[in-house]
CSV table of C-alpha atoms and ligand atoms in Angstrom, one decimal:
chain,number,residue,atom,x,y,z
T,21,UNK,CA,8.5,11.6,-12.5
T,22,UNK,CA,7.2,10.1,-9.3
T,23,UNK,CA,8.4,6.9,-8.3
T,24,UNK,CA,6.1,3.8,-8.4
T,25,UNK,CA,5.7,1.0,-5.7
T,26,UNK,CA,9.4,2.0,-4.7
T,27,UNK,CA,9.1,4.8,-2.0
T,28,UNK,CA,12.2,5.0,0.5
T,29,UNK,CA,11.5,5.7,4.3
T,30,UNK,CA,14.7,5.6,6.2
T,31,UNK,CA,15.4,9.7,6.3
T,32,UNK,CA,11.7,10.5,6.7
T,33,UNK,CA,11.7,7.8,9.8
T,34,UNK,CA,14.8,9.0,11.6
T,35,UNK,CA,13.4,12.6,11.4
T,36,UNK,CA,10.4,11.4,12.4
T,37,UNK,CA,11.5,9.9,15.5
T,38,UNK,CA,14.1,12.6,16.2
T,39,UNK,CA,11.0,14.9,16.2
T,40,UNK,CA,8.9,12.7,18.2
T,41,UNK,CA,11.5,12.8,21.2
T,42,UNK,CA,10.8,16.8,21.6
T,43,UNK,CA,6.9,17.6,20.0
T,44,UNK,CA,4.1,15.6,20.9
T,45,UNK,CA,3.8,12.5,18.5
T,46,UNK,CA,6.2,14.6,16.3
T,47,UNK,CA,4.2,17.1,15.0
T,48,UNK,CA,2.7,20.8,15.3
T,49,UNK,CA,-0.8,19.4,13.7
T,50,UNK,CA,-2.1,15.9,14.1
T,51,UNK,CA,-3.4,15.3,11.6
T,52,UNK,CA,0.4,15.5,10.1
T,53,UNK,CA,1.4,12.0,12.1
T,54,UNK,CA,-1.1,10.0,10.0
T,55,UNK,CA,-2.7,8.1,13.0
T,56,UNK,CA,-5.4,7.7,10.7
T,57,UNK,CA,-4.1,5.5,7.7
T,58,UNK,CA,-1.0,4.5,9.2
T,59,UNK,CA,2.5,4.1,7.5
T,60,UNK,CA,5.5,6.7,7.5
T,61,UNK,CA,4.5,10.5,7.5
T,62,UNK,CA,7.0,11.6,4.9
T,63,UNK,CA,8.8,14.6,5.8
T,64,UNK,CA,9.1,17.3,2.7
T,65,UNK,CA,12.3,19.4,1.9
T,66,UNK,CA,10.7,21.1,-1.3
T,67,UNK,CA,8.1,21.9,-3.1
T,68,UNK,CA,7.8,23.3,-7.1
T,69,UNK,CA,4.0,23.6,-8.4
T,70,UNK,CA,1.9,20.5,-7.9
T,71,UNK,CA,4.7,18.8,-6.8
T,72,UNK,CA,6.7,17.6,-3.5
T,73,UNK,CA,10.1,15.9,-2.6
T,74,UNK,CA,10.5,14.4,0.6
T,75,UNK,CA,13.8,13.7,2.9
T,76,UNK,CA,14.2,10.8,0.7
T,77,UNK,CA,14.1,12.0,-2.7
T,78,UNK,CA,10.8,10.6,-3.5
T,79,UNK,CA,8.6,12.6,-5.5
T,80,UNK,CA,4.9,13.5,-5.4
T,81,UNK,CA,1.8,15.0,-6.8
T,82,UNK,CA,0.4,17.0,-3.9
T,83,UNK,CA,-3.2,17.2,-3.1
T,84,UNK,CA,-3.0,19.0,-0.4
T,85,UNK,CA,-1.3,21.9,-1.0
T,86,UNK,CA,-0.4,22.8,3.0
T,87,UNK,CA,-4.2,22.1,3.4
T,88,UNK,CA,-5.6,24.9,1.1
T,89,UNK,CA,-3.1,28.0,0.6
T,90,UNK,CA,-1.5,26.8,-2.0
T,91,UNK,CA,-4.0,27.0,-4.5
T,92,UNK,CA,-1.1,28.5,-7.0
T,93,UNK,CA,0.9,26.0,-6.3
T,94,UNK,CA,4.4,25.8,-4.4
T,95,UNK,CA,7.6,28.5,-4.5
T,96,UNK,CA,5.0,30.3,-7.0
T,97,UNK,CA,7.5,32.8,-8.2
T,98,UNK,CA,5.6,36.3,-7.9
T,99,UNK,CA,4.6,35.0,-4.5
T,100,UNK,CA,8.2,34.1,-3.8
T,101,UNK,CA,9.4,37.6,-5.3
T,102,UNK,CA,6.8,39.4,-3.4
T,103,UNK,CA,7.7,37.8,-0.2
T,104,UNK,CA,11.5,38.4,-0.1
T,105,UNK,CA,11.4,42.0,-1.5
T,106,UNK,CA,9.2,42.6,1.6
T,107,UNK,CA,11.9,40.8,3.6
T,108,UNK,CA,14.5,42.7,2.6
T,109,UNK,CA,12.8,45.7,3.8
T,110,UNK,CA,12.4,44.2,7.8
T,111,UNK,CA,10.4,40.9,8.6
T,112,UNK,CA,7.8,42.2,11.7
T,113,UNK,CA,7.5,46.1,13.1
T,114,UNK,CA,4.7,45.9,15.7
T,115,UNK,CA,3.4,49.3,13.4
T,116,UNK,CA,1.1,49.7,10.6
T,117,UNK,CA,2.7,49.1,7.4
T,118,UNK,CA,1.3,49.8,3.6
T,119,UNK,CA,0.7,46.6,2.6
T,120,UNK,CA,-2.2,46.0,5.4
T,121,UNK,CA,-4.4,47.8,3.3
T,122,UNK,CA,-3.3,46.9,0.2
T,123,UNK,CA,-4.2,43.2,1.2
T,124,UNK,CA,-7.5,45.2,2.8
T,125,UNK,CA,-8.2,46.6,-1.1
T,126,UNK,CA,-7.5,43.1,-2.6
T,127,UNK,CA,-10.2,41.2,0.0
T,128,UNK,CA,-13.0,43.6,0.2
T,129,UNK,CA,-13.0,44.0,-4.0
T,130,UNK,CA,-13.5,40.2,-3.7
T,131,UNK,CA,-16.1,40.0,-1.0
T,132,UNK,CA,-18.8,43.0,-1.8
T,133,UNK,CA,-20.7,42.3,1.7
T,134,UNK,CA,-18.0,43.4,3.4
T,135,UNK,CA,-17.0,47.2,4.4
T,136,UNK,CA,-14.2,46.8,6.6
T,137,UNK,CA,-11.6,43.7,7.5
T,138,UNK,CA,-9.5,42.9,10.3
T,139,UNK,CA,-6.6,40.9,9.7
T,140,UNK,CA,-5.2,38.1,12.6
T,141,UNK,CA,-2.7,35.1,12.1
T,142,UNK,CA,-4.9,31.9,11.7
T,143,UNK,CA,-8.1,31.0,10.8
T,144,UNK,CA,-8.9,29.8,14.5
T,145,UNK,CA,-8.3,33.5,15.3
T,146,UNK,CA,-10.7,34.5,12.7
T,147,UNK,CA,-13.2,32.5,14.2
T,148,UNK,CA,-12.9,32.8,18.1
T,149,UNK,CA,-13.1,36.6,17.2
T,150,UNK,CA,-16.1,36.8,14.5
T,151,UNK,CA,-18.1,34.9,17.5
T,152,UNK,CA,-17.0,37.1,19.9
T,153,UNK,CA,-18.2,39.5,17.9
T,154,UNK,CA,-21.6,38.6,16.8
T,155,UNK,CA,-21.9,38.2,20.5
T,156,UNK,CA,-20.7,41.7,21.4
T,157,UNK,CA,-23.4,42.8,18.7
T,158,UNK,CA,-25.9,41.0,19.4
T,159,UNK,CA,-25.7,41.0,23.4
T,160,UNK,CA,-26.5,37.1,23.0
T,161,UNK,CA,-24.8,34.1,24.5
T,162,UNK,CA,-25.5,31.2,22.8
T,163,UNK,CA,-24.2,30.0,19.2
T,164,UNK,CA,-24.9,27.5,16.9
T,165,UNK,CA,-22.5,25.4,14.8
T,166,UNK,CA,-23.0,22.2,12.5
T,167,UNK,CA,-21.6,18.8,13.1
T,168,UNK,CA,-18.7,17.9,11.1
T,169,UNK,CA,-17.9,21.5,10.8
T,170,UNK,CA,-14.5,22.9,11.8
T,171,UNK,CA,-13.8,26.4,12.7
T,172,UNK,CA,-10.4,25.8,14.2
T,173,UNK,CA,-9.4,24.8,18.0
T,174,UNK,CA,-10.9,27.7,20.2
T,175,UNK,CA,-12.7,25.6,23.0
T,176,UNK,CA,-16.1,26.8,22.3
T,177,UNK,CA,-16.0,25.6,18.9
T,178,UNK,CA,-14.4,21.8,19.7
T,179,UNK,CA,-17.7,20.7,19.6
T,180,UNK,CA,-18.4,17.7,16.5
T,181,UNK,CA,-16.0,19.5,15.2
T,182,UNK,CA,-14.9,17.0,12.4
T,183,UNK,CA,-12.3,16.0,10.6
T,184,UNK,CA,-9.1,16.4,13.2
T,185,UNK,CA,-11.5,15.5,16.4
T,186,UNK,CA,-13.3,12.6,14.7
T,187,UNK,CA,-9.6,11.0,13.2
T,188,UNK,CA,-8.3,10.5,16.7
T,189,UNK,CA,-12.0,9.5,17.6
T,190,UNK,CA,-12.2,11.7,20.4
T,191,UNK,CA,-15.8,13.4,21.0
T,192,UNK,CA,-14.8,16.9,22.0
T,193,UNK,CA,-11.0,17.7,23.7
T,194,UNK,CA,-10.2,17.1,27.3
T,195,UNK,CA,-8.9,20.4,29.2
T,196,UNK,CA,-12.5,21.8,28.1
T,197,UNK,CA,-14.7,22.5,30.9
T,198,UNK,CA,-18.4,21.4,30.3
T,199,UNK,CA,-19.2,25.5,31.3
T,200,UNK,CA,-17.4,26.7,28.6
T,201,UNK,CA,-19.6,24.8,25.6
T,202,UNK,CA,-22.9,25.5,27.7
T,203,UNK,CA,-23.7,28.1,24.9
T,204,UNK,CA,-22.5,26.1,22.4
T,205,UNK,CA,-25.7,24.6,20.0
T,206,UNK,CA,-24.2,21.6,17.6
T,207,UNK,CA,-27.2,20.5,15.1
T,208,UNK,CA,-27.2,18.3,12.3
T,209,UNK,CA,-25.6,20.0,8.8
T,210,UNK,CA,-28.3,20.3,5.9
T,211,UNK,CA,-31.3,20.0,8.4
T,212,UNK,CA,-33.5,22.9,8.3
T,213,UNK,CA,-36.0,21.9,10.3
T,214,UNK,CA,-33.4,21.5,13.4
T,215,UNK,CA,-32.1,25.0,13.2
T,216,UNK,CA,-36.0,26.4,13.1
T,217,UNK,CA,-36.3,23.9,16.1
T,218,UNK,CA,-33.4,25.6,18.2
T,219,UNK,CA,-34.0,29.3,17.6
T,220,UNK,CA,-37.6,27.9,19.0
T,221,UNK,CA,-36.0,27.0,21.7
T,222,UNK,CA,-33.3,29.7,22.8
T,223,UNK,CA,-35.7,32.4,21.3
T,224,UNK,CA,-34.0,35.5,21.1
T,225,UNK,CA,-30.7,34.1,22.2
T,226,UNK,CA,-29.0,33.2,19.3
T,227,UNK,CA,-25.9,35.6,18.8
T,228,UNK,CA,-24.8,33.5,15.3
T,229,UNK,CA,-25.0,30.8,12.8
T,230,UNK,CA,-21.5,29.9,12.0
T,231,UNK,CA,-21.2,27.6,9.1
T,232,UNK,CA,-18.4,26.3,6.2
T,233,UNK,CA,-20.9,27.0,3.6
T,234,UNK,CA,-19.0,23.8,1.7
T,235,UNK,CA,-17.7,21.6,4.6
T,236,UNK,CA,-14.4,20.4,4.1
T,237,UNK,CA,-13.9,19.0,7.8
T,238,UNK,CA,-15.7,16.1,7.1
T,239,UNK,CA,-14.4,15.7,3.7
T,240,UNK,CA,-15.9,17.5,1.2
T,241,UNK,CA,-19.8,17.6,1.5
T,242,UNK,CA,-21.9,20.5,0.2
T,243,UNK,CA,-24.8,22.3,1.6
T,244,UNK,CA,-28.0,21.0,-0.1
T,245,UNK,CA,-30.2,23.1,-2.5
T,246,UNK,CA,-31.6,26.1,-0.4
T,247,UNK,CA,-30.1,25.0,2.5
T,248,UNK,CA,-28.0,28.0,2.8
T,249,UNK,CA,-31.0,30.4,1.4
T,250,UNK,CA,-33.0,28.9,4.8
T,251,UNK,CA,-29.8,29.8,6.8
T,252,UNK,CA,-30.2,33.2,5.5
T,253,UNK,CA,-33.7,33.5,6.1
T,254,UNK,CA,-33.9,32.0,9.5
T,255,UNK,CA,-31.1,34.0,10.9
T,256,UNK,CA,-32.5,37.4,9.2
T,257,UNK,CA,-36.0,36.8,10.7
T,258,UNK,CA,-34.2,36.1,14.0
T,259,UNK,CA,-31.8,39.2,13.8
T,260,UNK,CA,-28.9,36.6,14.6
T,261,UNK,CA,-26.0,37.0,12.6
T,262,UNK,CA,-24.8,34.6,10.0
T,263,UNK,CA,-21.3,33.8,9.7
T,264,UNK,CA,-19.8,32.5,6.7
T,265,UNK,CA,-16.4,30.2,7.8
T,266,UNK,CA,-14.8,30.6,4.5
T,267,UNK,CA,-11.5,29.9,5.8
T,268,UNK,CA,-11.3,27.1,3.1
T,269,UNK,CA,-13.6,28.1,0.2
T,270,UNK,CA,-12.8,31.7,0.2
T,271,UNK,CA,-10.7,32.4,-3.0
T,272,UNK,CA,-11.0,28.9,-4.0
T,273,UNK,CA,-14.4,27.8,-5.0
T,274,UNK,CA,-14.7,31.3,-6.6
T,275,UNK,CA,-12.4,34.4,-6.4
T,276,UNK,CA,-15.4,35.7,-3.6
T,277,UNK,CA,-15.8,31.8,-2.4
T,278,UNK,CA,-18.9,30.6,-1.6
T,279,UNK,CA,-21.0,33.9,-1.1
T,280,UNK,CA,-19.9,34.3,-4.9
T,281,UNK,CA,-20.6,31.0,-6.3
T,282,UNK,CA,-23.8,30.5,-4.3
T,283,UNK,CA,-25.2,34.5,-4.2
T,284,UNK,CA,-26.0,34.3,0.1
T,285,UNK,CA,-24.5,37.3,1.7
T,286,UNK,CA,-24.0,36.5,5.6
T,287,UNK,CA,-23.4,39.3,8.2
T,288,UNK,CA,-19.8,38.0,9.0
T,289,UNK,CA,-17.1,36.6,6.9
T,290,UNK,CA,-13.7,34.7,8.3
T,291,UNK,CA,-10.8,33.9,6.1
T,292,UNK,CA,-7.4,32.3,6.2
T,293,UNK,CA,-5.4,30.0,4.1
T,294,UNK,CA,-5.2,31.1,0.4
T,295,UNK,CA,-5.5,34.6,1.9
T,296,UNK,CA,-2.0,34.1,3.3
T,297,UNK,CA,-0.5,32.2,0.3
T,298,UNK,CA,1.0,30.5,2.3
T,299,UNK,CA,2.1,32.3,5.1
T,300,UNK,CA,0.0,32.8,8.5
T,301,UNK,CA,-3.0,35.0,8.2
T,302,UNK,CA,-6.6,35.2,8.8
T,303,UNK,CA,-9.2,37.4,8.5
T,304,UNK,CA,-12.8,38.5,9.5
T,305,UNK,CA,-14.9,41.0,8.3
T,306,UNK,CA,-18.0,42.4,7.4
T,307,UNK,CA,-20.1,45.8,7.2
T,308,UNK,CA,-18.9,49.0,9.2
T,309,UNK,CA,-21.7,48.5,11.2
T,310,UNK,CA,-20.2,44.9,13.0
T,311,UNK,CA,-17.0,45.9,12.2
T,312,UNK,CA,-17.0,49.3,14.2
T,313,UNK,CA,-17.4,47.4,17.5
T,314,UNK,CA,-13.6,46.1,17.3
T,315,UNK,CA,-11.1,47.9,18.8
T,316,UNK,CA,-9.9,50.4,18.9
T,317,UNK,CA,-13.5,52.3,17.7
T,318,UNK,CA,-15.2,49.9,20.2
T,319,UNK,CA,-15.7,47.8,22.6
T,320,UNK,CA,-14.8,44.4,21.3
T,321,UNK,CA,-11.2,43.6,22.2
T,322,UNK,CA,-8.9,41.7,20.1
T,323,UNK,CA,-5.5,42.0,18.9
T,324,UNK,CA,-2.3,40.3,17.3
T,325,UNK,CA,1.5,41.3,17.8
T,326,UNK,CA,1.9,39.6,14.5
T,327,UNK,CA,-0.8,40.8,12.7
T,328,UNK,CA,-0.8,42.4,9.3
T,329,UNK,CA,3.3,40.6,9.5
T,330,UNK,CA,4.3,42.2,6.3
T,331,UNK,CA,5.8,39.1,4.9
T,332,UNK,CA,3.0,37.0,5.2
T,333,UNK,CA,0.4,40.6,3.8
T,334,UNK,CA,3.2,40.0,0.7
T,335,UNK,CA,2.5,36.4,0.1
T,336,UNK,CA,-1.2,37.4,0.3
T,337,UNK,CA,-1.4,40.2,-1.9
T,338,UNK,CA,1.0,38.4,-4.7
T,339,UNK,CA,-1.4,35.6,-4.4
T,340,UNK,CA,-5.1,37.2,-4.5
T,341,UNK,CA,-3.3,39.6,-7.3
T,342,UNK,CA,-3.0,36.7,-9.3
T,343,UNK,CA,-6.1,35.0,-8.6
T,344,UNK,CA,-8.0,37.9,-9.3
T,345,UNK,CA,-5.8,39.0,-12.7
T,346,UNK,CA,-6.5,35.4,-14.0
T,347,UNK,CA,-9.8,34.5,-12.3
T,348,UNK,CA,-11.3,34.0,-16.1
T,349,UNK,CA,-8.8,31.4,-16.7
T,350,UNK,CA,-8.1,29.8,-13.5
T,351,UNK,CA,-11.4,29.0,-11.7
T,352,UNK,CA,-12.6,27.5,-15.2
T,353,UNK,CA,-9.5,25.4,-15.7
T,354,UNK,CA,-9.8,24.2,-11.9
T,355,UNK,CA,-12.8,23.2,-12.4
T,356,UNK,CA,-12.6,21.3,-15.6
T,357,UNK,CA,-9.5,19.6,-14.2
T,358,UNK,CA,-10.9,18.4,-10.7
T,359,UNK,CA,-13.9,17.3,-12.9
T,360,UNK,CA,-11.8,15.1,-14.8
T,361,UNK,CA,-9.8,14.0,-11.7
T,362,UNK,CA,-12.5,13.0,-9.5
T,363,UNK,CA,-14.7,11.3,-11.9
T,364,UNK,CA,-12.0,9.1,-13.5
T,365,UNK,CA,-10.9,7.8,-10.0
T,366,UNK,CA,-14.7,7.2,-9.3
T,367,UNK,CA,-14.9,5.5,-12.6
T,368,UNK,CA,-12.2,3.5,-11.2
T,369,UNK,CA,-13.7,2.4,-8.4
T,370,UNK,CA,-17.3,1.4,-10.3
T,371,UNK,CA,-15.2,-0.7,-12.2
T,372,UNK,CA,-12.9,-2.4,-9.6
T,373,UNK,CA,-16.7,-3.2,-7.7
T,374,UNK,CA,-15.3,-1.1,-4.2
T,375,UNK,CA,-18.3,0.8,-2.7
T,376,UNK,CA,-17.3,4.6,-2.9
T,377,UNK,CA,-19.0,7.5,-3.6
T,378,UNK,CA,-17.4,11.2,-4.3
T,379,UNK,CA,-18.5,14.8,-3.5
T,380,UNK,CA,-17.1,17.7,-5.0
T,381,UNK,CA,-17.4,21.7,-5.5
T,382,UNK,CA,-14.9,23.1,-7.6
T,383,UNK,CA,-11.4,22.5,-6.7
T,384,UNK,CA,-12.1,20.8,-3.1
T,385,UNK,CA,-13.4,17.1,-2.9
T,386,UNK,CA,-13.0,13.7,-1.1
T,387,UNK,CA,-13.7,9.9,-2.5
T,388,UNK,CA,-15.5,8.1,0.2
T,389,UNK,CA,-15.5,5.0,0.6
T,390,UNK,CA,-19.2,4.7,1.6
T,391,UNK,CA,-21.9,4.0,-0.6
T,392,UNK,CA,-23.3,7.5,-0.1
T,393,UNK,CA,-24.7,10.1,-0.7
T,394,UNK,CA,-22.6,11.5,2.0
T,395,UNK,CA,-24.6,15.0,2.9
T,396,UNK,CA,-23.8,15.4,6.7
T,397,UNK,CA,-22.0,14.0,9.7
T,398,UNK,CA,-23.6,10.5,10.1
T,399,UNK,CA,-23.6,10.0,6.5
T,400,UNK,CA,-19.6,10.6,6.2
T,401,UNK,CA,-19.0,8.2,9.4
T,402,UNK,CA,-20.4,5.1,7.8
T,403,UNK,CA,-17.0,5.5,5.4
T,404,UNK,CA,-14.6,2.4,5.9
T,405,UNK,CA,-11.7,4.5,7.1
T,406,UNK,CA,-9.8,1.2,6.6
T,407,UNK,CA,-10.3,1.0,2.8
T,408,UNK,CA,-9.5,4.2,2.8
T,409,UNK,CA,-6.4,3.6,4.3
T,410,UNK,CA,-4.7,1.2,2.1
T,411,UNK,CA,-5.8,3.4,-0.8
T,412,UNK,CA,-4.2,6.5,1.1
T,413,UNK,CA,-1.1,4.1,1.8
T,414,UNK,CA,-0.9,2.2,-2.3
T,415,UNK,CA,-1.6,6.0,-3.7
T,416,UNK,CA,1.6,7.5,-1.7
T,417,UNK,CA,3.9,4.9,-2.4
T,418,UNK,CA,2.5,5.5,-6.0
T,419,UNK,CA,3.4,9.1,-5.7
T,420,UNK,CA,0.4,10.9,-4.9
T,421,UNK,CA,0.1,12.2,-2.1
T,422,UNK,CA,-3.5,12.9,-0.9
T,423,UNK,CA,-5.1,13.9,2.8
T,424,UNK,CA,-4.4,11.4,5.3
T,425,UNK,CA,-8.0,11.1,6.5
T,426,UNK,CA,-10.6,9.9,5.1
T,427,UNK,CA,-12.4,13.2,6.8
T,428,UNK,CA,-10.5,15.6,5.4
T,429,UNK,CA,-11.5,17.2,1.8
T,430,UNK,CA,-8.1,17.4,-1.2
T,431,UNK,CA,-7.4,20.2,-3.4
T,432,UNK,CA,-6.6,20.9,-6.5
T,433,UNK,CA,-4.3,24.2,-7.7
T,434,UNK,CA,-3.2,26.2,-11.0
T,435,UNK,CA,-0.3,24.4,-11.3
T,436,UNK,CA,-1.7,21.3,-11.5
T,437,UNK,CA,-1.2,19.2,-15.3
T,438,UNK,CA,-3.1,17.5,-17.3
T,439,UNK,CA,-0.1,14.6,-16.8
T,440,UNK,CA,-0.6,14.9,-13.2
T,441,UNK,CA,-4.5,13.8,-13.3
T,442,UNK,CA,-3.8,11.2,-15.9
T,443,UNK,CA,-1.1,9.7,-13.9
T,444,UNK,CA,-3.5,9.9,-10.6
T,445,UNK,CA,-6.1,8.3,-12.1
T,446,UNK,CA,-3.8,5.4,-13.2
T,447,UNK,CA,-2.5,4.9,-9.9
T,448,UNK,CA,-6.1,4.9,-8.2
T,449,UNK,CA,-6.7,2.0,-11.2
T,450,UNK,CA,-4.4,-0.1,-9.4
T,451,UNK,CA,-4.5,0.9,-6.0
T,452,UNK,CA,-8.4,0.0,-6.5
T,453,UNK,CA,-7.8,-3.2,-8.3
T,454,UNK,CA,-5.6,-4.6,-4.9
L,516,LIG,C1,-8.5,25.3,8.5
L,516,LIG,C2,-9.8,25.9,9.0
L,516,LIG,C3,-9.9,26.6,10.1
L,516,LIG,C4,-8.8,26.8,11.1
L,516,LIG,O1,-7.7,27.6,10.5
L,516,LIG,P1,-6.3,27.5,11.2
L,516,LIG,O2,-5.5,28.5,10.4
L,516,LIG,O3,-5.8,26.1,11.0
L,516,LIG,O4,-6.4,27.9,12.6
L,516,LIG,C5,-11.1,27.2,10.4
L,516,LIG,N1,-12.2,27.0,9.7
L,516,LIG,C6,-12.1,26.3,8.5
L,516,LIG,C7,-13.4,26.1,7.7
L,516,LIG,C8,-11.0,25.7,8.2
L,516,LIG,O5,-10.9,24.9,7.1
């Protein structure tokens, strides 16, 4: 049972500041140092299901679930099986192994747009090399991306790029030349007309549209009605290739992600959390005609000494295995269960008179604390990050453990509980209330 009001500090802040005298602020992510909300980043020793224990025996329900991956929850124990029997066998060999395309099999049965896959170590990878390649395809130089969208860290991409960027309120990243963006198009998220306006004006230019077709990177907002149909339209008309950045949503809003749930096929697909259960991988993919232009078959270079690592393939393929055995049960339950989870805590909130609103799609949402609707960018910056702050702060010493940015969407898994909403929505009662 979680504790309540009573969470210890002292191990988590000794390792904290042990860490901090060798890795920038501590950390190998920011986001991880909770700049943001303040208070002591707890550091975590174990994990079982929806649940966490940090350095100080305190006890959570975990939102997060490493950010995504662990939609099954934590130490799942085929994906723990799977992942030691591969072990035992030799952890990295630089040389194809079986279970690439078994993991291959596994993705393309989920995602029927897609002929072939390549498989890299982050979703950042997947990203930088889907561009690359929808310019290599296209011949085109420029590219268009969404505020408030996050494809990872390449520095093409570090443009409004959400959730991370806008926490530490810096615009962009230093260390990125101005040159190096020049192609670079950032437009407004659910705003047709701006996308018809810039394939007006870089006519026949445009290598890609690369979009999260739910953003999660700004908190959870979701594209409005059509808006990914026009997407599709535009960037067919305009032979530019759409790129769906279901890094998040893949495997989690659906078992085929948002392409699934929404019935849009883009040209280009990039994956990574869930589809590594945990371990590093990403992916991109799409039809043999895109895909034929990587290398080795052509002249698109990219490569990975760890790709395909057959521990992290064996955490993947016990994972979407699973996902796709029990697809009629899970996506359902998650679902029902987020339903109940977000709406009580909103009820919550109407009823403690704070100004929130909540956006949700499946198993990924945020609670704003903006009056809303929250549809884009602008919309999710008008959120009182400090609100948001002391709930983050009363919720963990409650023993939930939620995203530690108001820009950053939560997640819900399998091994979630009935209990574990019930006692969530109590806590954000009182953490309201205050
Ligand atoms: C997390 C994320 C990325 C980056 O993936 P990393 O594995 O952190 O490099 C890219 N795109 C989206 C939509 C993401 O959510």
């Amino acid at each position: 049972m979680p504790s309540t009001m009573s969470r210890k500090v002292e191990q988590s802040r000794r390792l904290q500041q042990r860490a901090e005298s060798m890795i920038p602020g501590g950390v190998n992510s920011p986001v991880r140092a909770f700049r943001a909300v303040g208070g002591d980043p707890p550091f975590i020793v174990r994990g079982k299901g929806s649940h966490i224990w940090d350095a100080d025996e305190n006890e959570f329900i975990d939102y997060i679930g490493s950010w995504g991956p662990l939609i099954l929850g934590h130490a799942e124990p085929s994906v723990l099986d799977s992942i030691l029997a591969a072990a035992c066998n030799g952890t990295s060999f630089g040389a194809s192994t079986p279970s690439e395309a078994d993991l291959a099999e596994l993705v393309l049965s989920a995602f029927p747009h897609m002929q072939k896959v390549r498989f890299v170590s982050s979703g950042t990878e997947a990203t930088m090399s889907a561009i690359r390649l929808a310019r290599a395809y296209t011949k085109r130089k420029y590219i268009v991306k969404f505020e408030g969208c996050y494809h990872g860290h390449a520095d093409a991409l570090l443009v409004k790029a959400g959730s991370g960027v806008a926490t530490l309120g810096i615009p962009g990243s230093a260390g990125v030349p101005e040159e190096f963006i020049q192609f670079t198009v950032a437009l407004p998220f659910n705003d047709v007309q701006a996308v018809e306006h810039a394939f007006h004006k870089f006519k026949h230019q445009i290598a890609c549209v690369i979009v999260e077709p739910v953003v999660g990177n700004m908190g959870c907002v979701p594209a409005a009605d059509d808006y990914l149909v026009a997407l599709r339209l535009i960037t067919e008309r305009e032979r530019s290739v759409l790129i769906f950045d279901e890094v998040m949503t893949g495997f989690r809003l659906a078992f085929g992600g948002a392409q699934e749930l929404y019935n849009i096929r883009p040209d280009l697909t990039t994956m990574g959390k869930i589809i590594g259960g945990g371990l590093p991988v990403g992916a991109y993919g799409g039809p043999s005609e895109i895909m034929d232009l990587v290398a080795p078959l052509g002249p698109m270079y990219q490569a990975g000494t760890l790709s395909g690592n057959p521990l992290a393939m064996a955490a993947g393929i016990a994972t979407l295995k699973q996902l796709r055995d029990r697809k009629q049960e899970i996506y359902p339950r998650l679902e029902a269960l987020s339903g109940k989870l977000v709406d009580g805590v909103a009820a919550a909130a109407k009823e403690a008179g704070v100004e929130f609103c909540h956006n949700r799609v499946g198993s990924m949402f945020t609670w704003f604390f903006a009056q809303g609707p929250v549809t884009d960018w602008d919309s999710a910056a008008k959120s009182n990050t400090e609100a948001f702050g002391k709930f983050f702060r009363t919720m963990l010493d409650s023993g939930i453990y939620l995203p530690p940015s108001q820009y950053e969407a939560a997640f819900l898994g399998a091994a979630h509980t009935e209990q574990d909403v019930e006692q969530t929505i109590a806590a954000a009662k009182q953490a309201l209330r205050r």
